Coordinates of C-alpha atoms in Angstrom, one line a residue:
M9 CA 8.9 7.9 -26.8
N10 CA 9.6 11.6 -25.8
F11 CA 6.3 13.0 -24.9
T12 CA 7.3 16.4 -25.2
R13 CA 7.7 16.0 -28.9
W14 CA 4.0 15.9 -28.9
S15 CA 1.6 19.2 -28.5
A16 CA -2.0 19.3 -28.9
R17 CA -3.0 21.6 -32.2
L18 CA -5.4 23.9 -30.0
P19 CA -6.5 27.1 -31.8
G20 CA -4.7 30.3 -30.7
T21 CA -1.7 28.2 -28.6
Q22 CA 0.9 29.6 -31.2
R23 CA -0.4 33.2 -31.6
R24 CA -0.3 33.5 -27.5
A25 CA 2.7 32.0 -27.1
A26 CA 4.6 34.4 -30.0
A27 CA 2.6 37.2 -28.1
R28 CA 4.4 36.4 -24.9
T29 CA 7.8 36.3 -26.7
E30 CA 7.6 39.4 -28.4
Q31 CA 6.5 41.1 -24.9
T32 CA 9.3 39.7 -22.9
A33 CA 11.8 40.8 -25.7
S34 CA 10.4 44.6 -25.5
P35 CA 11.6 46.9 -22.6
D36 CA 9.1 47.8 -19.8
R37 CA 7.6 51.3 -20.9
R38 CA 6.6 51.9 -17.1
G39 CA 10.2 52.4 -16.4
D40 CA 13.1 54.1 -18.1
S41 CA 13.7 52.5 -21.4
S42 CA 17.3 51.9 -20.8
V43 CA 16.6 49.7 -17.6
P44 CA 15.5 46.1 -18.9
A45 CA 12.4 44.5 -17.3
A46 CA 14.3 42.2 -15.3
R47 CA 16.2 45.0 -13.4
V48 CA 12.9 46.5 -12.7
E49 CA 11.5 43.7 -11.1
Q50 CA 14.3 43.2 -8.7
L51 CA 14.1 47.0 -7.6
T52 CA 10.7 46.3 -6.7
D53 CA 9.0 44.7 -3.4
E54 CA 6.4 42.4 -5.3
A55 CA 6.8 38.7 -5.3
P56 CA 8.4 36.8 -8.2
S57 CA 6.4 36.2 -11.0
L58 CA 4.9 32.7 -11.7
P59 CA 6.0 30.6 -14.4
A60 CA 4.0 30.7 -17.5
V61 CA 1.8 27.8 -18.8
D62 CA 4.1 27.3 -21.7
D63 CA 7.2 26.4 -19.1
L64 CA 4.9 23.8 -17.3
R65 CA 6.1 19.7 -17.9
V66 CA 3.1 18.7 -19.8
R67 CA 3.6 15.1 -18.6
E68 CA 3.5 16.4 -14.8
V69 CA 0.2 18.2 -15.4
L70 CA -1.4 15.4 -17.1
D71 CA -0.4 12.9 -14.3
R72 CA -2.0 14.9 -11.6
V73 CA -5.6 15.6 -13.5
P74 CA -8.7 13.7 -12.4
S75 CA -10.0 13.1 -15.7
L76 CA -8.6 10.2 -17.8
V77 CA -6.0 10.9 -20.5
A78 CA -4.8 8.6 -23.0
L79 CA -2.4 9.2 -25.8
V80 CA -2.4 7.0 -29.1
H81 CA -0.5 7.4 -32.2
G82 CA -0.5 6.2 -35.7
P83 CA -2.7 4.6 -37.8
D84 CA -3.4 1.7 -35.7
H85 CA -3.5 3.7 -32.5
R86 CA -0.4 2.5 -30.8
I87 CA -0.4 3.5 -27.0
A88 CA 2.1 6.5 -26.2
Y89 CA 1.0 7.3 -22.8
V90 CA -1.7 6.9 -20.3
N91 CA -2.0 9.2 -17.0
D92 CA -2.5 7.9 -13.2
A93 CA -6.1 8.4 -13.5
Y94 CA -6.6 6.0 -16.4
T95 CA -4.7 3.3 -14.7
T96 CA -6.6 3.6 -11.5
A97 CA -9.6 3.2 -13.7
F98 CA -8.8 0.5 -16.0
G99 CA -5.4 -1.1 -14.7
V100 CA -1.8 -0.7 -15.9
R101 CA -1.6 -0.3 -20.2
P102 CA 1.6 -1.3 -21.7
L103 CA 2.9 1.2 -23.9
G104 CA 3.7 0.8 -27.9
E105 CA 0.8 -2.0 -28.2
R106 CA -1.9 -1.2 -30.5
A107 CA -4.9 0.1 -28.8
R108 CA -7.6 -2.3 -29.9
E109 CA -6.0 -5.0 -27.8
A110 CA -4.5 -3.0 -25.1
L111 CA -7.3 -0.7 -24.5
P112 CA -10.6 -3.0 -24.7
E113 CA -12.6 -0.4 -22.8
L114 CA -12.4 1.7 -25.7
D115 CA -13.4 -0.9 -27.8
A116 CA -16.5 -1.7 -25.6
L117 CA -17.4 2.3 -25.7
G118 CA -17.3 2.1 -29.5
L119 CA -14.6 4.9 -29.8
F120 CA -12.1 3.4 -32.1
P121 CA -14.5 4.5 -35.3
L122 CA -14.4 8.1 -33.8
L123 CA -10.6 7.7 -33.4
D124 CA -10.1 7.0 -36.9
Q125 CA -12.4 10.0 -37.9
V126 CA -10.2 12.2 -36.0
Q127 CA -7.1 11.2 -37.0
R128 CA -8.3 11.5 -41.0
S129 CA -9.9 14.7 -40.3
G130 CA -7.8 16.6 -37.8
K131 CA -10.7 17.5 -36.1
P132 CA -11.6 17.0 -32.5
R133 CA -14.8 15.1 -31.8
T134 CA -16.6 14.5 -28.6
V135 CA -19.3 12.1 -27.5
K136 CA -21.0 12.3 -24.2
S137 CA -22.1 10.2 -21.6
R138 CA -20.9 6.8 -22.5
K139 CA -21.1 4.1 -19.7
A140 CA -17.7 2.3 -19.3
P141 CA -17.3 -1.4 -18.5
D142 CA -16.3 0.1 -14.7
G143 CA -19.7 1.1 -14.1
R144 CA -18.6 5.0 -14.5
S145 CA -20.1 7.4 -17.0
Y146 CA -17.5 9.3 -19.0
T147 CA -17.7 12.1 -21.7
F148 CA -14.8 11.5 -24.1
T149 CA -13.1 14.2 -26.1
C150 CA -10.6 13.1 -28.7
T151 CA -8.4 15.6 -29.9
P152 CA -5.7 15.3 -32.7
V153 CA -2.1 16.1 -31.7
A154 CA 1.1 16.1 -34.0
E155 CA 4.5 15.3 -33.2
R156 CA 7.3 17.4 -34.2
D157 CA 11.0 16.9 -34.4
G158 CA 11.9 20.6 -34.6
T159 CA 13.5 20.6 -37.9
N160 CA 11.2 18.9 -40.7
G161 CA 7.8 19.9 -39.1
A162 CA 5.2 17.4 -38.2
A163 CA 6.3 13.7 -38.6
G164 CA 3.2 12.0 -37.2
R165 CA -0.2 12.4 -35.7
G166 CA -1.8 10.8 -32.7
V167 CA -4.9 11.3 -31.0
L168 CA -5.3 12.6 -27.5
V169 CA -8.3 11.0 -25.5
F170 CA -9.7 13.0 -22.5
A171 CA -12.2 11.3 -20.6
T172 CA -14.1 13.4 -17.9
D173 CA -16.1 11.2 -15.2
V174 CA -20.0 12.2 -15.2
T175 CA -21.1 9.5 -13.5
D176 CA -23.3 11.9 -11.0
H177 CA -24.6 13.9 -13.9
A178 CA -25.9 10.8 -15.7
E179 CA -27.3 9.4 -12.7
A180 CA -29.2 12.4 -11.8
A181 CA -30.4 12.8 -15.5
E182 CA -31.6 8.9 -15.1
R183 CA -33.2 10.0 -12.0
L184 CA -34.9 12.9 -13.8
R185 CA -36.0 10.7 -16.7
T186 CA -37.4 8.1 -14.6
S187 CA -39.3 10.8 -12.5
E188 CA -40.5 12.3 -15.4
R189 CA -41.7 8.7 -16.8
R190 CA -43.4 8.1 -13.8
Q191 CA -45.1 11.2 -13.9
R192 CA -46.3 11.0 -17.4
E193 CA -47.7 7.5 -16.6
T194 CA -49.5 9.0 -13.4
A195 CA -51.0 11.6 -15.6
V196 CA -51.8 9.3 -18.5
T197 CA -53.7 6.8 -16.3
L198 CA -55.5 9.7 -14.6
Q199 CA -56.5 11.1 -18.1
R200 CA -57.6 7.9 -19.1
S201 CA -59.6 6.9 -15.8
L202 CA -61.6 10.3 -16.3
L203 CA -62.5 9.4 -19.6
P204 CA -65.5 6.9 -20.2
Q205 CA -64.4 3.1 -19.8
E206 CA -67.0 2.1 -22.2
L207 CA -69.3 4.4 -24.5
E208 CA -72.8 4.0 -24.0
E209 CA -74.7 2.3 -26.7
P210 CA -77.5 4.6 -28.5
D211 CA -80.3 2.8 -29.8
D212 CA -80.2 4.6 -33.3
L213 CA -76.4 5.5 -33.5
R214 CA -73.2 3.5 -33.7
V215 CA -70.5 5.1 -31.9
A216 CA -66.7 4.9 -31.3
A217 CA -64.0 7.1 -29.8
T218 CA -60.1 7.1 -29.7
Y219 CA -57.8 8.9 -27.5
H220 CA -54.0 9.1 -28.1
P221 CA -51.7 11.1 -25.3
G222 CA -49.2 13.4 -27.2
G223 CA -45.5 13.1 -26.9
T224 CA -43.2 11.4 -24.2
E225 CA -43.3 14.1 -21.6
A226 CA -45.5 13.9 -18.4
A227 CA -47.4 16.9 -19.8
V228 CA -50.4 15.0 -21.2
G229 CA -53.3 17.5 -22.1
G230 CA -57.0 17.8 -21.0
D231 CA -58.8 16.2 -24.0
W232 CA -61.8 14.4 -23.4
Y233 CA -65.3 13.0 -25.0
D234 CA -68.3 11.4 -23.7
V235 CA -71.6 9.6 -25.1
I236 CA -74.9 10.3 -23.0
T237 CA -78.2 8.6 -23.7
L238 CA -80.8 11.2 -22.5
G239 CA -83.7 9.0 -23.0
G240 CA -86.8 9.1 -25.2
G241 CA -84.2 8.0 -28.3
R242 CA -82.2 11.1 -28.0
T243 CA -78.4 10.9 -27.7
A244 CA -76.1 13.7 -26.3
L245 CA -72.3 13.7 -28.0
V246 CA -69.5 15.9 -26.2
I247 CA -65.8 16.2 -27.3
G248 CA -63.8 18.9 -25.1
D249 CA -60.2 20.3 -24.6
V250 CA -58.8 21.8 -21.6
M251 CA -56.1 24.1 -22.5
G252 CA -52.6 23.8 -20.8
R253 CA -50.9 20.6 -20.2
G254 CA -50.2 18.3 -17.2
V255 CA -52.0 16.6 -14.1
R256 CA -54.1 19.9 -13.5
A257 CA -55.3 20.0 -17.1
A258 CA -56.6 16.3 -16.8
A259 CA -58.3 17.1 -13.3
V260 CA -60.2 20.3 -14.8
M261 CA -61.2 17.7 -17.4
G262 CA -62.6 15.3 -15.3
Q263 CA -64.6 18.1 -13.4
L264 CA -66.3 19.3 -16.4
R265 CA -67.2 16.0 -17.9
T266 CA -69.1 15.2 -14.6
A267 CA -70.7 18.4 -14.7
V268 CA -71.6 17.8 -18.4
R269 CA -73.7 14.7 -17.5
A270 CA -75.1 16.1 -14.8
Y271 CA -76.3 18.9 -17.1
A272 CA -77.3 16.6 -19.6
R273 CA -79.8 14.8 -17.5
L274 CA -81.5 18.1 -17.1
D275 CA -82.2 17.7 -21.0
L276 CA -81.4 21.4 -21.7
P277 CA -80.7 22.7 -25.2
P278 CA -77.0 22.5 -26.2
H279 CA -76.2 26.6 -25.5
E280 CA -77.9 26.2 -21.9
V281 CA -75.4 23.3 -21.3
L282 CA -72.6 25.4 -22.5
Q283 CA -74.0 28.6 -20.5
L284 CA -73.8 26.4 -17.4
L285 CA -70.4 24.9 -18.4
D286 CA -69.0 28.6 -18.7
G287 CA -69.7 29.6 -15.4
L288 CA -68.7 26.5 -13.8
A289 CA -65.4 26.6 -15.8
A290 CA -64.6 30.0 -14.4
E291 CA -65.2 28.6 -10.6
I292 CA -63.0 25.7 -10.8
D293 CA -60.0 27.6 -12.5
A294 CA -59.9 31.1 -13.8
N295 CA -56.7 30.2 -15.5
Q296 CA -57.9 27.2 -17.1
I297 CA -60.0 28.0 -20.4
A298 CA -61.4 24.8 -22.0
T299 CA -63.2 24.5 -25.5
C300 CA -66.1 22.0 -26.0
A301 CA -68.6 21.0 -28.6
Y302 CA -72.0 19.8 -27.2
A303 CA -74.5 18.1 -29.9
V304 CA -77.9 16.4 -29.1
H305 CA -79.2 13.9 -31.9
D306 CA -83.0 12.8 -32.1
P307 CA -83.8 10.4 -34.6
N308 CA -87.1 11.8 -35.2
E309 CA -85.9 15.0 -36.6
G310 CA -82.9 13.6 -38.5
K311 CA -80.3 16.3 -37.7
L312 CA -77.8 17.0 -35.1
V313 CA -78.5 20.1 -32.8
Y314 CA -75.3 21.6 -31.3
A315 CA -73.6 24.4 -29.4
S316 CA -69.6 25.2 -29.6
A317 CA -67.5 26.9 -27.1
G318 CA -64.4 28.0 -29.2
H319 CA -64.2 24.2 -30.4
L320 CA -63.3 22.8 -33.8
P321 CA -66.3 22.5 -36.3
I322 CA -68.3 19.2 -36.5
L323 CA -68.0 17.2 -39.7
V324 CA -70.6 15.4 -41.2
R325 CA -70.4 12.9 -44.1
D326 CA -74.1 11.9 -45.8
E327 CA -74.9 8.9 -47.4
N328 CA -73.7 10.1 -50.7
G329 CA -70.1 10.7 -49.5
T330 CA -70.5 14.8 -49.2
V331 CA -68.7 16.1 -46.2
L332 CA -70.3 19.3 -44.5
R333 CA -68.8 21.6 -41.9
A334 CA -70.7 22.9 -39.1
D335 CA -69.0 26.0 -38.7
E336 CA -71.8 28.3 -36.7
P337 CA -72.7 29.2 -34.3
T338 CA -69.6 29.1 -32.1
G339 CA -68.8 31.2 -29.1
P340 CA -65.6 31.7 -27.0
P341 CA -64.0 28.7 -24.9
L342 CA -65.3 28.1 -21.4
G343 CA -64.5 29.9 -18.7
T344 CA -64.2 33.3 -20.5
G345 CA -67.6 34.7 -19.5
G346 CA -69.8 37.5 -20.8
W347 CA -71.2 35.4 -23.8
V348 CA -74.6 33.9 -24.3
H349 CA -74.3 30.8 -26.6
T350 CA -76.6 29.9 -29.2
S351 CA -77.4 26.1 -30.9
G352 CA -77.2 25.4 -34.7
S353 CA -77.9 22.3 -36.4
I354 CA -76.6 20.2 -39.1
P355 CA -78.4 17.1 -41.1
L356 CA -77.5 13.8 -40.0
G357 CA -80.1 11.5 -41.7
P358 CA -79.7 7.6 -42.4
G359 CA -76.5 6.7 -43.6
S360 CA -74.6 9.6 -42.5
T361 CA -71.5 9.8 -40.2
A362 CA -70.4 12.6 -38.0
V363 CA -67.1 13.4 -36.6
L364 CA -66.2 15.1 -33.3
Y365 CA -62.5 15.7 -32.6
T366 CA -59.8 17.8 -30.7
D367 CA -57.2 20.1 -32.4
G368 CA -54.4 17.6 -32.0
L369 CA -55.8 15.5 -35.0
V370 CA -55.8 18.8 -37.5
E371 CA -53.5 21.2 -35.8
R372 CA -49.6 21.4 -37.1
R373 CA -47.0 23.9 -36.5
D374 CA -46.0 24.3 -40.1
A375 CA -49.6 24.5 -41.4
D376 CA -52.8 26.6 -41.0
L377 CA -55.5 25.3 -39.2
D378 CA -57.8 25.4 -42.0
E379 CA -55.6 23.2 -44.2
G380 CA -55.7 20.4 -41.2
I381 CA -59.5 20.5 -41.3
A382 CA -59.8 20.7 -45.1
A383 CA -57.3 17.6 -45.3
L384 CA -59.8 15.7 -42.6
E385 CA -62.6 16.5 -44.6
R386 CA -60.7 14.7 -47.9
A387 CA -60.2 11.8 -45.4
L388 CA -63.6 11.6 -44.1
A389 CA -65.5 11.7 -47.6
G390 CA -63.3 8.4 -48.3
A391 CA -63.8 7.0 -45.0
T392 CA -66.0 3.9 -44.7
G393 CA -66.8 1.0 -42.4
T394 CA -67.8 0.8 -39.0
P395 CA -67.0 3.9 -36.7
Q396 CA -63.9 2.3 -35.1
V397 CA -62.7 1.6 -38.6
V398 CA -63.3 5.2 -39.5
C399 CA -61.5 6.4 -36.5
D400 CA -58.4 4.6 -37.2
R401 CA -58.4 5.7 -40.8
L402 CA -58.6 9.2 -39.7
V403 CA -55.8 9.0 -37.2
R404 CA -53.5 7.4 -39.8
S405 CA -54.4 9.9 -42.3
A406 CA -53.5 12.7 -39.9
G407 CA -49.8 11.3 -39.4
V408 CA -50.7 10.6 -35.5
T409 CA -47.7 8.5 -34.1
P410 CA -46.9 7.7 -30.3
D411 CA -44.4 10.4 -30.0
H412 CA -47.2 13.1 -31.7
D413 CA -46.7 16.2 -30.0
D414 CA -50.4 16.9 -29.0
D415 CA -53.2 14.8 -27.4
V416 CA -55.7 13.3 -29.6
A417 CA -59.2 12.7 -29.1
V418 CA -62.0 11.5 -32.0
L419 CA -65.5 10.8 -31.5
V420 CA -67.3 9.2 -34.5
L421 CA -70.9 8.4 -34.7
Q422 CA -73.1 6.9 -37.4
H423 CA -76.5 6.7 -38.3
P424 CA -77.3 3.4 -40.0
A425 CA -79.2 3.4 -42.8
R426 CA -81.5 0.3 -42.2
T427 CA -83.0 -1.8 -44.8
G428 CA -85.1 -5.1 -44.9
P429 CA -85.5 -7.2 -41.7
A430 CA -83.7 -4.5 -39.8
S431 CA -85.9 -1.4 -40.7
E432 CA -88.7 -3.6 -39.0
L433 CA -87.2 -3.2 -35.6
F434 CA -86.7 0.6 -36.0
R435 CA -90.3 2.0 -36.6
N436 CA -92.3 5.3 -36.0
A437 CA -95.9 5.9 -35.5
A438 CA -97.6 9.4 -34.5
L439 CA -101.1 10.8 -34.0
D440 CA -102.3 14.4 -34.1
L441 CA -104.2 15.1 -30.7
L442 CA -107.3 17.0 -31.9
G443 CA -110.4 17.8 -30.4
G444 CA -111.1 18.0 -26.7
V445 CA -111.6 14.6 -24.4
E446 CA -112.6 12.5 -27.2
A447 CA -108.8 12.7 -27.9
A448 CA -108.0 10.3 -25.0
P449 CA -109.9 7.3 -26.1
R450 CA -108.7 7.9 -29.7
A451 CA -105.2 7.8 -28.5
R452 CA -105.6 4.7 -26.7
A453 CA -107.2 3.0 -29.5
F454 CA -104.3 4.3 -31.7
A455 CA -101.6 2.8 -29.3
S456 CA -103.6 -0.3 -29.0
G457 CA -103.6 -0.9 -32.6
V458 CA -99.9 -0.1 -33.2
L459 CA -98.8 -2.0 -30.2
T460 CA -100.8 -5.1 -31.7
S461 CA -99.3 -4.3 -35.2
W462 CA -95.7 -4.5 -33.7
R463 CA -96.3 -8.1 -32.2
F464 CA -95.6 -7.1 -28.8
P465 CA -96.7 -9.6 -25.6
A466 CA -99.9 -8.8 -24.1
D467 CA -98.3 -7.8 -20.8
L468 CA -96.2 -5.0 -22.7
H469 CA -99.2 -3.9 -24.9
D470 CA -101.3 -3.4 -21.9
L471 CA -98.5 -1.3 -20.1
G472 CA -97.9 0.7 -23.1
V473 CA -101.7 1.6 -23.6
L474 CA -101.8 2.3 -20.0
A475 CA -99.0 4.6 -20.1
T476 CA -100.2 6.3 -23.1
S477 CA -103.5 7.2 -21.4
E478 CA -101.9 8.8 -18.3
L479 CA -99.5 11.0 -20.6
V480 CA -102.3 12.2 -22.8
A481 CA -104.7 13.0 -20.1
N482 CA -101.9 14.9 -18.3
S483 CA -101.3 17.1 -21.6
L484 CA -105.0 17.4 -22.0
Q485 CA -105.2 18.6 -18.3
H486 CA -102.2 20.9 -18.2
G487 CA -100.9 21.3 -21.8
T488 CA -101.8 23.6 -24.7
P489 CA -102.5 22.8 -28.5
P490 CA -100.9 21.5 -30.7
M491 CA -100.5 18.4 -29.0
R492 CA -98.9 15.1 -30.8
L493 CA -98.4 11.2 -29.5
R494 CA -95.4 9.5 -31.1
L495 CA -94.4 5.8 -30.5
R496 CA -91.2 4.7 -31.4
R497 CA -89.9 1.0 -31.4
T498 CA -86.2 0.1 -31.4
D499 CA -84.2 -3.1 -30.9
R500 CA -84.3 -2.4 -27.1
R501 CA -87.0 -0.3 -25.8
L502 CA -90.5 0.9 -26.9
I503 CA -90.6 4.9 -26.6
I504 CA -93.8 6.7 -25.9
E505 CA -93.7 10.6 -26.3
V506 CA -96.6 13.3 -26.0
T507 CA -95.9 16.9 -27.2
D508 CA -97.9 20.1 -26.3
G509 CA -97.5 24.0 -26.6
D510 CA -97.2 24.5 -23.0
D511 CA -93.7 24.9 -21.7
H512 CA -94.4 24.0 -17.9
L513 CA -92.7 20.7 -17.1
P514 CA -94.6 18.0 -14.8
R515 CA -92.9 16.7 -11.6
R516 CA -93.6 13.4 -9.9
R517 CA -95.0 14.1 -6.7
R518 CA -96.9 12.2 -4.1
A519 CA -100.7 12.5 -4.2
E520 CA -103.1 12.7 -1.1
P521 CA -106.1 10.4 -0.8
G522 CA -108.5 13.1 -1.5
D523 CA -106.7 14.5 -4.7
E524 CA -108.6 14.2 -7.9
S525 CA -105.5 14.6 -10.0
G526 CA -101.6 14.2 -9.7
R527 CA -101.4 10.3 -9.8
G528 CA -100.7 10.2 -13.7
I529 CA -96.8 10.9 -13.9
A530 CA -96.6 8.7 -10.5
I531 CA -98.0 5.8 -12.5
V532 CA -96.0 6.1 -15.6
A533 CA -92.9 6.1 -13.5
T534 CA -93.8 3.2 -12.0
I535 CA -94.8 1.0 -14.6
A536 CA -92.1 2.1 -17.2
S537 CA -88.3 1.7 -17.3
N538 CA -88.0 5.3 -17.6
W539 CA -89.5 8.5 -17.7
G540 CA -88.6 12.4 -18.8
C541 CA -89.5 15.8 -19.9
R542 CA -87.7 18.5 -21.7
R543 CA -88.8 22.0 -23.3
T544 CA -88.8 21.6 -26.9
P545 CA -86.9 24.0 -29.1
G546 CA -89.8 25.8 -30.8
G547 CA -91.6 26.2 -27.3
G548 CA -94.0 23.8 -25.4
K549 CA -92.4 20.6 -23.9
A550 CA -92.2 16.6 -24.5
V551 CA -93.2 14.0 -21.7
W552 CA -91.8 10.7 -22.7
C553 CA -91.3 7.1 -21.0
E554 CA -89.8 3.9 -22.3
F555 CA -90.2 0.3 -21.7
A556 CA -87.1 -1.8 -22.0
L557 CA -87.5 -5.0 -24.6
P558 CA -85.8 -8.3 -24.3
R559 CA -82.3 -7.6 -25.9
L560 CA -82.3 -8.5 -29.7
P561 CA -79.0 -9.0 -31.5
M562 CA -78.0 -6.1 -33.9
P563 CA -78.7 -6.8 -37.8

């Protein structure tokens, strides 16, 4: 077939050709109007003009381009032309044959539906970076062309297939994707390694947590959570979010989480812990800001005492299904400085469930943050079951998927309502220490009776009475009224605690042979599994010790 009878229907081609024809026919206005343009060119020393694009032979141009070119025509796409580059890549192709049989490489690439579409619509289409059977990657552009006979106009339509080798670009993109995937795996591994591998299990609470890294990029966030048993039956719960993304955010998160655990061992009120974290966050990286909520649960108080540094409010569902939001007090994020944090409280009695979470669970670009929190409240109101079941239900209700664009951390805790035989494992007894020195023998008698009623072995009974005697004696000597003795039994330990009105914290020291005092705390530390002291919110202090019991199965 005569190849010159085919022309690409490219926008503007006819207009530019007509313009050049008109310009050639008109006189050159730079010279005399009576002198033809060709005469002016002969009288100058300028080099002869180059041929116009329209004067070039299309076949010679296409034969020499390094890109792959093929021309097919008719509804069954018969081969009209392939250039030298195409032949070099895929071999000689017979002209006039149906392309589906003669060009199997196009069939393998799935281009024939595209050829049909271009021929029907008359509009060009492009597919990017398709890997051909020769192992190279090409970007294919299919452009409609029309055959003209010079008298009757268009007599047929074909498709010009133009393939550009983009193998180097495709391989570079694949290397980049592989590198980003490895970076993400590294960041996620770092993130998960810095989170607690196993949550501590408080006596009075059931806890569960979940973490979902956001998106498919390497830039994971700095979300974290933790559960810290403080001793004396108290439990600290932490959740936080380092602003920013990537390994750096995860590293800062790890430092803050370690610092929280260290400060928690001081048994400070929540707002004092956040105050210390605020200064540390500025020292770690002044450009990294983090939010954090720190809460402490004391089973004897039936509430959750908390402080928040720019974090989202804790939600608590009571035993009746009513959801409370702990909105106040909330200070600015960690690392901003210049703020005095304060503590608040929210009821958390038996049968209650509390949820701590990061913004990835409730924040959406197309919705207000309060709407997300309100939706979480509604989901929590109907969520029942174990903490892990509640975790999973909340994540599903929020529409969190593997390609979610932000990290999500959720921490759920429940204070079970124990009845029947289970309630026998969790019992309390308290005695106000009134009077003077006679309070000590009264406390010993009280402790002996309580421990006997709890059916403890004789050796544990005697150790409990001895520890009670030493703690009460220490409080009578160094403390001030009001004084109170409290004994608590769980399924794992016996806890003995004495409170008084003096805020001077005792410390363990080595007593000299001639000293008449200073041995009480040393005796308690020796015979007990653990001991500690803390200042109480209303002033004064609490000194406690605990004895581990043989592990009993949870009811």
